[in-house]
Coordinates of C-alpha atoms in Angstrom, one line a residue:
M1 CA -21.5 12.5 3.4
R2 CA -19.4 14.4 1.0
I3 CA -20.3 14.7 -2.7
G4 CA -17.8 15.0 -5.5
F5 CA -17.9 15.2 -9.3
K6 CA -15.6 13.4 -11.8
T7 CA -14.9 14.5 -15.3
S8 CA -12.6 11.9 -16.8
P9 CA -10.2 13.5 -19.3
Q10 CA -10.9 11.1 -22.1
A11 CA -12.5 12.0 -25.5
V12 CA -13.1 15.6 -24.5
D13 CA -11.7 19.0 -25.6
W14 CA -9.7 21.1 -23.2
S15 CA -12.1 24.0 -23.6
V16 CA -15.0 21.8 -22.4
L17 CA -13.1 20.6 -19.3
D18 CA -12.0 24.2 -18.5
A19 CA -15.6 25.5 -18.8
T20 CA -16.9 22.5 -16.7
W21 CA -14.5 23.1 -13.9
A22 CA -15.1 26.9 -14.0
L23 CA -18.8 26.2 -13.5
A24 CA -18.0 23.7 -10.7
G25 CA -16.4 26.5 -8.7
T26 CA -19.7 28.3 -8.6
L27 CA -21.7 25.3 -7.4
D28 CA -21.9 24.9 -3.6
V29 CA -23.2 21.3 -3.7
F30 CA -19.8 19.7 -4.6
D31 CA -17.1 19.2 -2.1
S32 CA -14.5 17.8 -4.5
G33 CA -13.5 17.3 -8.1
W34 CA -11.9 14.2 -9.5
L35 CA -10.0 12.9 -12.5
N36 CA -8.9 9.4 -13.6
D37 CA -5.4 8.5 -15.0
H38 CA -5.0 7.0 -18.5
L39 CA -2.7 7.7 -21.4
S40 CA -5.4 6.8 -23.9
D41 CA -9.1 6.3 -24.0
V42 CA -9.8 3.7 -21.3
R43 CA -12.9 2.5 -23.2
Q44 CA -10.7 1.3 -26.0
S45 CA -8.1 -1.5 -26.0
R46 CA -5.6 1.0 -27.5
H47 CA -5.5 4.6 -28.7
G48 CA -8.0 7.4 -28.2
P49 CA -7.6 10.9 -26.8
S50 CA -6.8 11.5 -23.1
Y51 CA -5.2 14.3 -21.2
E52 CA -2.6 13.6 -18.6
P53 CA -4.3 14.2 -15.2
I54 CA -1.6 15.7 -13.0
T55 CA -0.9 18.5 -15.5
L56 CA -4.6 18.9 -16.1
A57 CA -5.4 19.2 -12.4
A58 CA -2.7 21.9 -12.0
A59 CA -4.4 23.8 -14.9
L60 CA -7.9 23.4 -13.5
A61 CA -7.3 23.9 -9.8
H62 CA -7.8 27.7 -9.8
H63 CA -11.4 27.2 -10.8
V64 CA -12.3 25.4 -7.6
P65 CA -10.7 27.2 -4.7
G66 CA -11.5 25.7 -1.3
R67 CA -12.5 22.3 -2.9
D68 CA -10.6 19.1 -2.8
I69 CA -9.1 17.8 -6.0
G70 CA -8.6 14.0 -6.2
F71 CA -7.4 11.3 -8.5
A72 CA -9.4 8.1 -8.8
V73 CA -6.8 6.7 -9.2
L74 CA -3.3 7.3 -10.5
S75 CA -1.5 4.3 -11.9
N76 CA 1.7 3.5 -10.0
T77 CA 3.2 2.1 -13.2
F78 CA 3.3 5.5 -14.9
R79 CA 5.4 7.5 -12.5
H80 CA 8.3 6.9 -10.1
P81 CA 6.9 7.6 -6.6
A82 CA 9.6 10.1 -5.8
V83 CA 8.6 12.1 -8.9
L84 CA 5.0 11.7 -7.9
A85 CA 5.8 13.0 -4.4
K86 CA 7.2 16.2 -6.0
Q87 CA 4.2 16.5 -8.3
A88 CA 1.8 16.0 -5.4
T89 CA 3.7 18.6 -3.4
V90 CA 3.1 21.2 -6.1
L91 CA -0.6 20.4 -6.2
D92 CA -0.7 20.4 -2.4
A93 CA 0.6 24.0 -2.5
V94 CA -1.7 25.0 -5.4
T95 CA -4.8 23.7 -3.7
G96 CA -3.9 25.0 -0.2
G97 CA -3.5 21.5 1.1
R98 CA -6.6 20.1 -0.5
L99 CA -5.1 17.4 -2.8
L100 CA -6.4 13.8 -2.4
L101 CA -3.8 11.4 -3.8
G102 CA -5.5 8.3 -5.2
L103 CA -3.1 5.6 -6.2
G104 CA -3.5 2.1 -7.7
A105 CA -1.4 -0.7 -9.1
G106 CA -2.2 -0.1 -12.8
W107 CA -4.1 -2.5 -15.1
H108 CA -4.9 -1.3 -18.6
V109 CA -2.7 -3.6 -20.8
G110 CA -3.1 -1.7 -24.1
E111 CA -1.8 1.7 -23.0
H112 CA 1.2 0.0 -21.3
E113 CA 2.1 -2.0 -24.4
T114 CA 1.6 1.0 -26.7
F115 CA 3.9 3.3 -24.8
G116 CA 6.4 0.7 -23.8
I117 CA 5.6 0.9 -20.1
P118 CA 6.2 -2.4 -18.2
L119 CA 3.1 -3.9 -16.6
P120 CA 4.5 -6.6 -14.3
P121 CA 2.4 -9.5 -13.1
I122 CA -0.1 -8.5 -10.4
G123 CA 2.0 -9.8 -7.5
E124 CA 4.9 -7.6 -8.4
R125 CA 2.6 -4.7 -9.1
I126 CA 1.3 -4.9 -5.6
D127 CA 4.8 -5.2 -4.3
R128 CA 5.7 -2.0 -6.1
L129 CA 2.5 -0.3 -4.9
I130 CA 3.4 -1.1 -1.3
S131 CA 6.9 0.3 -1.8
A132 CA 5.5 3.4 -3.6
V133 CA 3.2 4.2 -0.6
E134 CA 6.2 4.0 1.7
V135 CA 8.2 6.3 -0.5
L136 CA 5.4 8.8 -0.5
K137 CA 5.0 8.6 3.2
A138 CA 8.7 9.1 3.7
L139 CA 9.0 12.1 1.4
F140 CA 5.9 13.7 2.9
S141 CA 7.4 13.4 6.4
P142 CA 9.0 16.2 8.4
E143 CA 12.3 14.4 8.2
A144 CA 12.4 14.9 4.4
A145 CA 11.9 18.7 4.7
A146 CA 15.6 19.4 5.1
P147 CA 19.0 17.6 4.9
P148 CA 20.0 14.9 5.6
G149 CA 16.6 13.8 4.4
V150 CA 15.4 10.2 4.5
S151 CA 17.0 7.0 3.4
R152 CA 15.3 3.6 2.9
Q153 CA 16.4 0.4 1.3
D154 CA 13.9 -1.0 -1.2
P155 CA 14.2 -3.4 -4.2
F156 CA 12.2 -1.0 -6.4
Y157 CA 12.5 2.6 -5.1
P158 CA 15.4 3.1 -2.7
L159 CA 16.1 6.5 -1.2
V160 CA 19.5 7.8 -0.1
E161 CA 19.3 11.0 1.9
A162 CA 16.4 12.2 -0.1
T163 CA 14.7 15.5 0.6
N164 CA 11.4 17.0 -0.5
E165 CA 12.1 20.7 -0.4
P166 CA 9.9 22.7 -0.1
P167 CA 7.7 20.3 1.9
P168 CA 4.0 19.9 1.5
V169 CA 1.7 22.5 2.9
R170 CA -0.5 19.9 4.6
P171 CA 1.2 18.3 7.6
G172 CA 2.1 14.7 6.6
G173 CA 1.4 15.5 3.0
P174 CA -1.7 14.8 0.9
P175 CA -3.9 11.9 2.1
I176 CA -3.3 8.7 0.2
Y177 CA -6.4 7.0 -1.0
L178 CA -5.8 3.5 -2.4
G179 CA -7.7 1.5 -5.0
G180 CA -6.7 -2.1 -4.1
Q181 CA -9.4 -4.8 -4.4
K182 CA -7.8 -8.1 -3.5
P183 CA -6.5 -9.2 -0.1
R184 CA -3.0 -7.6 -0.3
G185 CA -4.4 -4.3 -1.7
I186 CA -7.1 -4.3 1.0
A187 CA -4.5 -5.0 3.7
L188 CA -2.3 -2.1 2.4
A189 CA -5.2 0.3 2.5
A190 CA -6.1 -0.8 6.0
R191 CA -2.5 -0.4 7.2
R192 CA -1.2 2.7 5.4
G193 CA -4.1 4.4 3.5
D194 CA -6.1 7.4 4.4
G195 CA -9.0 6.2 2.3
W196 CA -10.2 3.6 -0.2
L197 CA -12.0 4.2 -3.6
L198 CA -14.5 2.1 -5.4
P199 CA -12.9 1.5 -8.8
G200 CA -14.4 2.9 -12.0
V201 CA -15.2 -0.5 -13.4
N202 CA -17.5 -1.0 -10.4
V203 CA -19.3 2.4 -10.5
G204 CA -22.7 2.1 -8.9
D205 CA -22.2 -1.4 -7.5
V206 CA -23.4 -1.1 -3.9
D207 CA -23.0 -4.8 -3.1
Y208 CA -19.3 -4.6 -4.2
F209 CA -18.7 -1.4 -2.2
S210 CA -20.3 -2.9 0.9
A211 CA -18.3 -6.1 0.7
R212 CA -15.0 -4.3 0.3
R213 CA -15.8 -1.9 3.1
D214 CA -16.5 -4.8 5.4
E215 CA -13.2 -6.4 4.4
L216 CA -11.4 -3.2 5.1
L217 CA -13.0 -2.9 8.5
R218 CA -11.9 -6.4 9.3
A219 CA -8.4 -5.7 8.1
M220 CA -8.2 -2.6 10.3
Q221 CA -9.4 -4.6 13.3
R222 CA -6.6 -7.1 12.7
V223 CA -3.9 -4.4 12.7
G224 CA -5.5 -2.5 15.6
R225 CA -6.4 0.5 13.6
D226 CA -9.3 2.8 14.5
P227 CA -11.4 3.4 11.3
S228 CA -12.4 6.8 12.4
G229 CA -11.4 9.4 9.8
F230 CA -10.8 6.8 7.1
A231 CA -12.6 7.7 3.8
F232 CA -14.8 5.2 2.0
V233 CA -15.4 6.6 -1.4
G234 CA -18.1 5.3 -3.7
Q235 CA -18.9 6.3 -7.3
V236 CA -22.2 6.6 -9.1
A237 CA -22.9 7.4 -12.8
A238 CA -24.9 10.5 -13.3
G239 CA -26.4 9.2 -16.6
S240 CA -28.2 11.4 -19.1
S241 CA -32.0 10.8 -18.6
A242 CA -34.4 11.6 -15.8
A243 CA -34.5 7.9 -15.0
D244 CA -30.7 7.7 -14.8
H245 CA -30.7 10.7 -12.4
R246 CA -33.2 9.1 -10.1
S247 CA -31.3 5.8 -10.1
A248 CA -28.1 7.6 -9.3
V249 CA -29.7 9.3 -6.3
E250 CA -31.0 5.9 -5.0
V251 CA -27.7 4.3 -5.5
A252 CA -25.9 7.1 -3.7
R253 CA -28.4 6.8 -0.8
A254 CA -27.7 3.0 -0.7
M255 CA -24.0 3.7 -0.6
A256 CA -24.4 6.1 2.3
R257 CA -26.3 3.4 4.2
A258 CA -23.5 1.0 3.4
G259 CA -21.0 3.4 5.0
A260 CA -19.7 5.7 2.2
T261 CA -18.2 8.9 3.6
E262 CA -18.1 10.4 0.0
V263 CA -19.8 9.6 -3.3
I264 CA -18.4 10.8 -6.6
V265 CA -20.9 11.6 -9.3
A266 CA -19.2 10.5 -12.5
L267 CA -20.2 12.5 -15.6
D268 CA -19.8 12.0 -19.3
P269 CA -17.0 14.6 -19.7
A270 CA -18.3 15.6 -23.2
S271 CA -21.5 16.7 -21.6
G272 CA -19.6 19.8 -20.4
P273 CA -20.9 22.5 -18.1
D274 CA -24.5 21.8 -19.1
G275 CA -24.1 18.2 -18.0
L276 CA -22.5 19.3 -14.7
A277 CA -25.3 21.8 -14.1
I278 CA -27.9 19.0 -14.7
A279 CA -26.1 16.6 -12.5
A280 CA -25.8 19.1 -9.7
R281 CA -29.5 19.9 -9.8
E282 CA -30.9 16.4 -10.5
V283 CA -28.4 14.2 -8.7
A284 CA -26.1 16.0 -6.3
E285 CA -28.7 18.2 -4.7
P286 CA -31.2 15.4 -4.1
I287 CA -28.4 13.3 -2.6
R288 CA -27.5 16.2 -0.3
E289 CA -31.2 16.6 0.8
A290 CA -31.5 12.8 1.4
V291 CA -28.3 12.1 3.3
G292 CA -27.0 15.5 4.4
G293 CA -23.3 16.1 5.0
A294 CA -20.7 18.8 4.2
A295 CA -20.5 21.2 1.3

C-alpha cells in the first residue's frame, strides 16, 4: 500500500509550506504529496486564508522529485476543463508524468457565493463533472496532440478541433481520480476514473470507505471493468498527540484491510516540517511496517 501526506493550503504561510515540502523530499516513507482545493478556509463558512493549489503545486513540485503530486480534490466549478487540461499538462511535465488529477463536483457554498462562482444544483454539477471528465480524456488523447485535434458536442464544454500542444508526458495524460459519493458519481468513477478518493469530510471513516469501495466494485462489475489497477485512496488524520498517532496507524491498517491501495496522512499544515517529521516517524513508518508496500 502506498502512503501519501497532505498539507492543505489553508491558514498557513507560504514559507511553512515550502519548508514542509522541502523536508518531504528527503523522507523515503512517502510516495506522494497532496493538496486540497479551496479559495478560502474550508473550516469557515466564508473568508479565511487559502493558497490556490495548482499554482502552489507548481511551486512545490521541485522539492519532491520522483514522487506523485495529487489533488484531493479539485473543484470542477472553479475551472473550465479545457483550461484545467492545459494546467494539468504543465504539471505533468514538471513532475515527469507523476501528477494525479483528483476532481470533484464542488460543494462549499460560501466560497462560491463570495467570489460569484455559480454552484448549480447537485444534479447539474454531476452532469458537468461527467462532461469535464470527457473533455479531459479527449484533450489528453493522442488525437489532441496535433491538428485537426478533437471535437465533441456537449451542452457545457463543447470542443471544436481542439488541440493540447504540447501533449502530456504521460501517455493518456494524468490519471483522473474522482471524488463522487452518490450513485451517479460512483458510476462515473467506475466507468471513467483511474481512482477514487475518500473525501476530506470523511477522513478516518473506515466503514464509509469500505462501503463506497464495495459500491465501486459492484459498479465496475456492471460495466464489465476489471478493477485491477484502480486506486482506492483513503485518508487518516495524523493528529498531534501520541494517542492520535497510534489511532491513525490503526485506522490506516483497517483501511488497508478494507482494500485501500493508498492512504493519505493528513497533517495540520501549520505544524510545518516538524509536524511532517513526527507524522513520518510516528504514523507513516509504523503503517509501512504493518502493511508493507511501495516507497
